Amino acid sequence: AGYCPKFFFPINLPEFPTALTLNDNLIVGNLYRSDIFFKVFRESFIDPEQDNAKIIKDCTEVLPIAQKPVHRVALLNNRALAYCFLKKYEESRLDFEEAEKIDQRDPWLKAGYALLLSEVGEYEKALEKIDHAINIDKRDGILWFNRGQIFQKKNDFRNAMDNFKIAIRLLERGLVKADVFFNCGLLSSEVNDFQNGLYYFGSAQQMYFEVSNPVKASTSLFFKGFCL
């Protein structure tokens, strides 16, 4: 498959108390800027290299004043993902390792680490991390989608499809579910199952239109044409 969307990570925004200190306000502001960035990045409307660098700069500036463990984990996780997207894998690994020393129960920290490991070809270790995340929250369809993508990168299409189908059952209609349908279309086409490919690309196209993403809708229509 020539196209594999980035893993989808909801931003790690912890619950904050009503009364925030100045430091807390700085941290909240940094995380919300990160939230905006990741939301836009997935639509590919901005320069990812420039904005990943901004995330790294923001997180690095705020980390020295972040005292609460939940804040430090969120910042390290965000910076590690930005490093990973810039292919600075060693820096990413160091941040994930530091964050894991603080929190072993955050499923999205495990999922982020799994992304890094899959990017560098350590698929079995990536599966261990994502399985740990799923054991913490078995009802999260995005985690199953991420697990399927690891198998997809391994060219293990059967296991990839099994995980994508679980994700489809668990996810609400929206952008992420559309991405899962699109990946199912790619897998179906890969094994010459064009009838199912038509269904999956058609479902993805409809859902992309529903979330006002004409670019991805057009891409789905393009791939759908190959299944006719």
mmCIF file of N, CA, C and O in Angstrom, residues 78-130:
data_model
loop_
_atom_site.group_PDB
_atom_site.id
_atom_site.type_symbol
_atom_site.label_atom_id
_atom_site.label_comp_id
_atom_site.label_asym_id
_atom_site.label_seq_id
_atom_site.Cartn_x
_atom_site.Cartn_y
_atom_site.Cartn_z
ATOM 1 N N ASN A 78 3.880 14.938 23.872
ATOM 2 C CA ASN A 78 3.708 15.802 22.701
ATOM 3 C C ASN A 78 5.035 16.051 21.998
ATOM 4 O O ASN A 78 5.123 16.019 20.765
ATOM 5 N N ARG A 79 6.078 16.321 22.777
ATOM 6 C CA ARG A 79 7.385 16.585 22.167
ATOM 7 C C ARG A 79 7.936 15.332 21.493
ATOM 8 O O ARG A 79 8.519 15.400 20.406
ATOM 9 N N ALA A 80 7.722 14.172 22.123
ATOM 10 C CA ALA A 80 8.193 12.918 21.526
ATOM 11 C C ALA A 80 7.523 12.659 20.185
ATOM 12 O O ALA A 80 8.170 12.225 19.220
ATOM 13 N N LEU A 81 6.215 12.922 20.105
ATOM 14 C CA LEU A 81 5.505 12.744 18.839
ATOM 15 C C LEU A 81 6.030 13.695 17.774
ATOM 16 O O LEU A 81 6.214 13.313 16.616
ATOM 17 N N ALA A 82 6.289 14.952 18.165
ATOM 18 C CA ALA A 82 6.810 15.926 17.206
ATOM 19 C C ALA A 82 8.185 15.497 16.707
ATOM 20 O O ALA A 82 8.485 15.577 15.508
ATOM 21 N N TYR A 83 9.032 15.022 17.609
ATOM 22 C CA TYR A 83 10.343 14.500 17.191
ATOM 23 C C TYR A 83 10.168 13.330 16.213
ATOM 24 O O TYR A 83 10.879 13.225 15.205
ATOM 25 N N CYS A 84 9.218 12.452 16.529
ATOM 26 C CA CYS A 84 8.985 11.290 15.670
ATOM 27 C C CYS A 84 8.564 11.717 14.278
ATOM 28 O O CYS A 84 9.060 11.192 13.278
ATOM 29 N N PHE A 85 7.635 12.702 14.178
ATOM 30 C CA PHE A 85 7.184 13.172 12.870
ATOM 31 C C PHE A 85 8.318 13.815 12.082
ATOM 32 O O PHE A 85 8.297 13.829 10.853
ATOM 33 N N LEU A 86 9.326 14.358 12.787
ATOM 34 C CA LEU A 86 10.496 14.951 12.119
ATOM 35 C C LEU A 86 11.591 13.913 11.871
ATOM 36 O O LEU A 86 12.676 14.259 11.417
ATOM 37 N N LYS A 87 11.299 12.646 12.210
ATOM 38 C CA LYS A 87 12.243 11.544 12.030
ATOM 39 C C LYS A 87 13.478 11.689 12.923
ATOM 40 O O LYS A 87 14.543 11.157 12.614
ATOM 41 N N LYS A 88 13.318 12.387 14.035
ATOM 42 C CA LYS A 88 14.376 12.473 15.038
ATOM 43 C C LYS A 88 14.073 11.395 16.085
ATOM 44 O O LYS A 88 13.615 11.669 17.194
ATOM 45 N N TYR A 89 14.359 10.169 15.682
ATOM 46 C CA TYR A 89 13.853 9.031 16.436
ATOM 47 C C TYR A 89 14.532 8.847 17.789
ATOM 48 O O TYR A 89 13.887 8.424 18.755
ATOM 49 N N GLU A 90 15.809 9.132 17.890
ATOM 50 C CA GLU A 90 16.491 8.942 19.159
ATOM 51 C C GLU A 90 15.978 9.936 20.203
ATOM 52 O O GLU A 90 15.734 9.571 21.358
ATOM 53 N N GLU A 91 15.784 11.196 19.775
ATOM 54 C CA GLU A 91 15.231 12.198 20.701
ATOM 55 C C GLU A 91 13.821 11.796 21.132
ATOM 56 O O GLU A 91 13.445 11.953 22.302
ATOM 57 N N SER A 92 13.049 11.271 20.189
ATOM 58 C CA SER A 92 11.691 10.826 20.499
ATOM 59 C C SER A 92 11.710 9.697 21.523
ATOM 60 O O SER A 92 10.955 9.700 22.504
ATOM 61 N N ARG A 93 12.592 8.744 21.316
ATOM 62 C CA ARG A 93 12.688 7.596 22.230
ATOM 63 C C ARG A 93 13.042 8.047 23.651
ATOM 64 O O ARG A 93 12.467 7.563 24.631
ATOM 65 N N LEU A 94 13.968 8.985 23.758
ATOM 66 C CA LEU A 94 14.382 9.466 25.073
ATOM 67 C C LEU A 94 13.212 10.115 25.817
ATOM 68 O O LEU A 94 13.041 9.919 27.028
ATOM 69 N N ASP A 95 12.392 10.896 25.092
ATOM 70 C CA ASP A 95 11.231 11.529 25.734
ATOM 71 C C ASP A 95 10.198 10.500 26.168
ATOM 72 O O ASP A 95 9.624 10.594 27.263
ATOM 73 N N PHE A 96 9.939 9.507 25.312
ATOM 74 C CA PHE A 96 8.975 8.472 25.690
ATOM 75 C C PHE A 96 9.470 7.688 26.916
ATOM 76 O O PHE A 96 8.693 7.372 27.824
ATOM 77 N N GLU A 97 10.760 7.384 26.945
ATOM 78 C CA GLU A 97 11.312 6.640 28.082
ATOM 79 C C GLU A 97 11.191 7.448 29.370
ATOM 80 O O GLU A 97 10.857 6.903 30.430
ATOM 81 N N GLU A 98 11.484 8.749 29.294
ATOM 82 C CA GLU A 98 11.367 9.594 30.484
ATOM 83 C C GLU A 98 9.918 9.670 30.956
ATOM 84 O O GLU A 98 9.638 9.596 32.156
ATOM 85 N N ALA A 99 8.987 9.807 30.000
ATOM 86 C CA ALA A 99 7.572 9.887 30.364
ATOM 87 C C ALA A 99 7.100 8.579 31.004
ATOM 88 O O ALA A 99 6.309 8.590 31.952
ATOM 89 N N GLU A 100 7.576 7.452 30.494
ATOM 90 C CA GLU A 100 7.155 6.161 31.046
ATOM 91 C C GLU A 100 7.657 5.948 32.471
ATOM 92 O O GLU A 100 7.052 5.194 33.233
ATOM 93 N N LYS A 101 8.757 6.599 32.819
ATOM 94 C CA LYS A 101 9.239 6.506 34.203
ATOM 95 C C LYS A 101 8.263 7.194 35.157
ATOM 96 O O LYS A 101 8.210 6.860 36.341
ATOM 97 N N ILE A 102 7.493 8.139 34.623
ATOM 98 C CA ILE A 102 6.538 8.887 35.441
ATOM 99 C C ILE A 102 5.183 8.187 35.475
ATOM 100 O O ILE A 102 4.523 8.125 36.514
ATOM 101 N N ASP A 103 4.746 7.657 34.334
ATOM 102 C CA ASP A 103 3.388 7.104 34.234
ATOM 103 C C ASP A 103 3.403 5.852 33.364
ATOM 104 O O ASP A 103 3.696 5.916 32.167
ATOM 105 N N GLN A 104 3.085 4.719 33.971
ATOM 106 C CA GLN A 104 3.020 3.449 33.244
ATOM 107 C C GLN A 104 1.597 3.091 32.827
ATOM 108 O O GLN A 104 1.369 2.061 32.211
ATOM 109 N N ARG A 105 0.622 3.969 33.155
ATOM 110 C CA ARG A 105 -0.778 3.625 32.920
ATOM 111 C C ARG A 105 -1.475 4.506 31.891
ATOM 112 O O ARG A 105 -2.681 4.423 31.721
ATOM 113 N N ASP A 106 -0.746 5.354 31.214
ATOM 114 C CA ASP A 106 -1.349 6.241 30.215
ATOM 115 C C ASP A 106 -1.390 5.512 28.872
ATOM 116 O O ASP A 106 -0.343 5.296 28.251
ATOM 117 N N PRO A 107 -2.594 5.135 28.390
ATOM 118 C CA PRO A 107 -2.652 4.368 27.131
ATOM 119 C C PRO A 107 -2.128 5.145 25.942
ATOM 120 O O PRO A 107 -1.557 4.563 25.017
ATOM 121 N N TRP A 108 -2.291 6.493 25.956
ATOM 122 C CA TRP A 108 -1.835 7.267 24.801
ATOM 123 C C TRP A 108 -0.338 7.466 24.790
ATOM 124 O O TRP A 108 0.258 7.653 23.738
ATOM 125 N N LEU A 109 0.281 7.386 25.941
ATOM 126 C CA LEU A 109 1.743 7.372 25.989
ATOM 127 C C LEU A 109 2.260 6.072 25.370
ATOM 128 O O LEU A 109 3.204 6.078 24.566
ATOM 129 N N LYS A 110 1.617 4.954 25.726
ATOM 130 C CA LYS A 110 1.990 3.666 25.129
ATOM 131 C C LYS A 110 1.757 3.680 23.614
ATOM 132 O O LYS A 110 2.568 3.177 22.834
ATOM 133 N N ALA A 111 0.629 4.259 23.206
ATOM 134 C CA ALA A 111 0.312 4.294 21.778
ATOM 135 C C ALA A 111 1.315 5.159 21.017
ATOM 136 O O ALA A 111 1.711 4.832 19.897
ATOM 137 N N GLY A 112 1.715 6.276 21.617
ATOM 138 C CA GLY A 112 2.715 7.126 20.974
ATOM 139 C C GLY A 112 4.041 6.416 20.826
ATOM 140 O O GLY A 112 4.689 6.475 19.772
ATOM 141 N N TYR A 113 4.449 5.721 21.871
ATOM 142 C CA TYR A 113 5.701 4.960 21.826
ATOM 143 C C TYR A 113 5.601 3.866 20.753
ATOM 144 O O TYR A 113 6.569 3.588 20.035
ATOM 145 N N ALA A 114 4.425 3.259 20.624
ATOM 146 C CA ALA A 114 4.225 2.241 19.588
ATOM 147 C C ALA A 114 4.421 2.825 18.199
ATOM 148 O O ALA A 114 4.986 2.185 17.307
ATOM 149 N N LEU A 115 3.957 4.063 17.998
ATOM 150 C CA LEU A 115 4.160 4.723 16.712
ATOM 151 C C LEU A 115 5.636 4.845 16.403
ATOM 152 O O LEU A 115 6.092 4.498 15.309
ATOM 153 N N LEU A 116 6.402 5.346 17.371
ATOM 154 C CA LEU A 116 7.848 5.485 17.161
ATOM 155 C C LEU A 116 8.471 4.145 16.798
ATOM 156 O O LEU A 116 9.235 4.039 15.822
ATOM 157 N N LEU A 117 8.153 3.110 17.571
ATOM 158 C CA LEU A 117 8.767 1.798 17.337
ATOM 159 C C LEU A 117 8.402 1.244 15.963
ATOM 160 O O LEU A 117 9.234 0.626 15.289
ATOM 161 N N SER A 118 7.173 1.473 15.518
ATOM 162 C CA SER A 118 6.786 0.991 14.190
ATOM 163 C C SER A 118 7.494 1.773 13.095
ATOM 164 O O SER A 118 7.820 1.224 12.039
ATOM 165 N N GLU A 119 7.734 3.066 13.339
ATOM 166 C CA GLU A 119 8.431 3.884 12.353
ATOM 167 C C GLU A 119 9.862 3.402 12.132
ATOM 168 O O GLU A 119 10.406 3.548 11.038
ATOM 169 N N VAL A 120 10.497 2.856 13.167
ATOM 170 C CA VAL A 120 11.887 2.395 13.038
ATOM 171 C C VAL A 120 11.955 0.886 12.794
ATOM 172 O O VAL A 120 13.024 0.291 12.856
ATOM 173 N N GLY A 121 10.806 0.270 12.516
ATOM 174 C CA GLY A 121 10.788 -1.143 12.129
ATOM 175 C C GLY A 121 10.822 -2.123 13.273
ATOM 176 O O GLY A 121 10.977 -3.333 13.051
ATOM 177 N N GLU A 122 10.625 -1.662 14.521
ATOM 178 C CA GLU A 122 10.611 -2.566 15.675
ATOM 179 C C GLU A 122 9.157 -2.983 15.936
ATOM 180 O O GLU A 122 8.542 -2.608 16.939
ATOM 181 N N TYR A 123 8.632 -3.795 15.044
ATOM 182 C CA TYR A 123 7.204 -4.067 15.047
ATOM 183 C C TYR A 123 6.740 -4.882 16.258
ATOM 184 O O TYR A 123 5.650 -4.628 16.787
ATOM 185 N N GLU A 124 7.529 -5.855 16.667
ATOM 186 C CA GLU A 124 7.108 -6.670 17.804
ATOM 187 C C GLU A 124 7.056 -5.833 19.078
ATOM 188 O O GLU A 124 6.128 -5.958 19.887
ATOM 189 N N LYS A 125 8.045 -4.970 19.269
ATOM 190 C CA LYS A 125 8.021 -4.078 20.436
ATOM 191 C C LYS A 125 6.861 -3.090 20.328
ATOM 192 O O LYS A 125 6.237 -2.748 21.339
ATOM 193 N N ALA A 126 6.576 -2.645 19.099
ATOM 194 C CA ALA A 126 5.442 -1.736 18.905
ATOM 195 C C ALA A 126 4.136 -2.416 19.306
ATOM 196 O O ALA A 126 3.272 -1.812 19.944
ATOM 197 N N LEU A 127 3.990 -3.689 18.929
ATOM 198 C CA LEU A 127 2.772 -4.434 19.285
ATOM 199 C C LEU A 127 2.665 -4.624 20.796
ATOM 200 O O LEU A 127 1.568 -4.571 21.362
ATOM 201 N N GLU A 128 3.796 -4.826 21.467
ATOM 202 C CA GLU A 128 3.765 -4.944 22.928
ATOM 203 C C GLU A 128 3.229 -3.665 23.556
ATOM 204 O O GLU A 128 2.411 -3.700 24.489
ATOM 205 N N LYS A 129 3.683 -2.514 23.040
ATOM 206 C CA LYS A 129 3.243 -1.230 23.592
ATOM 207 C C LYS A 129 1.751 -1.005 23.330
ATOM 208 O O LYS A 129 1.003 -0.584 24.226
ATOM 209 N N ILE A 130 1.317 -1.252 22.095
ATOM 210 C CA ILE A 130 -0.090 -0.979 21.772
ATOM 211 C C ILE A 130 -0.999 -1.977 22.483
ATOM 212 O O ILE A 130 -2.118 -1.630 22.892
#
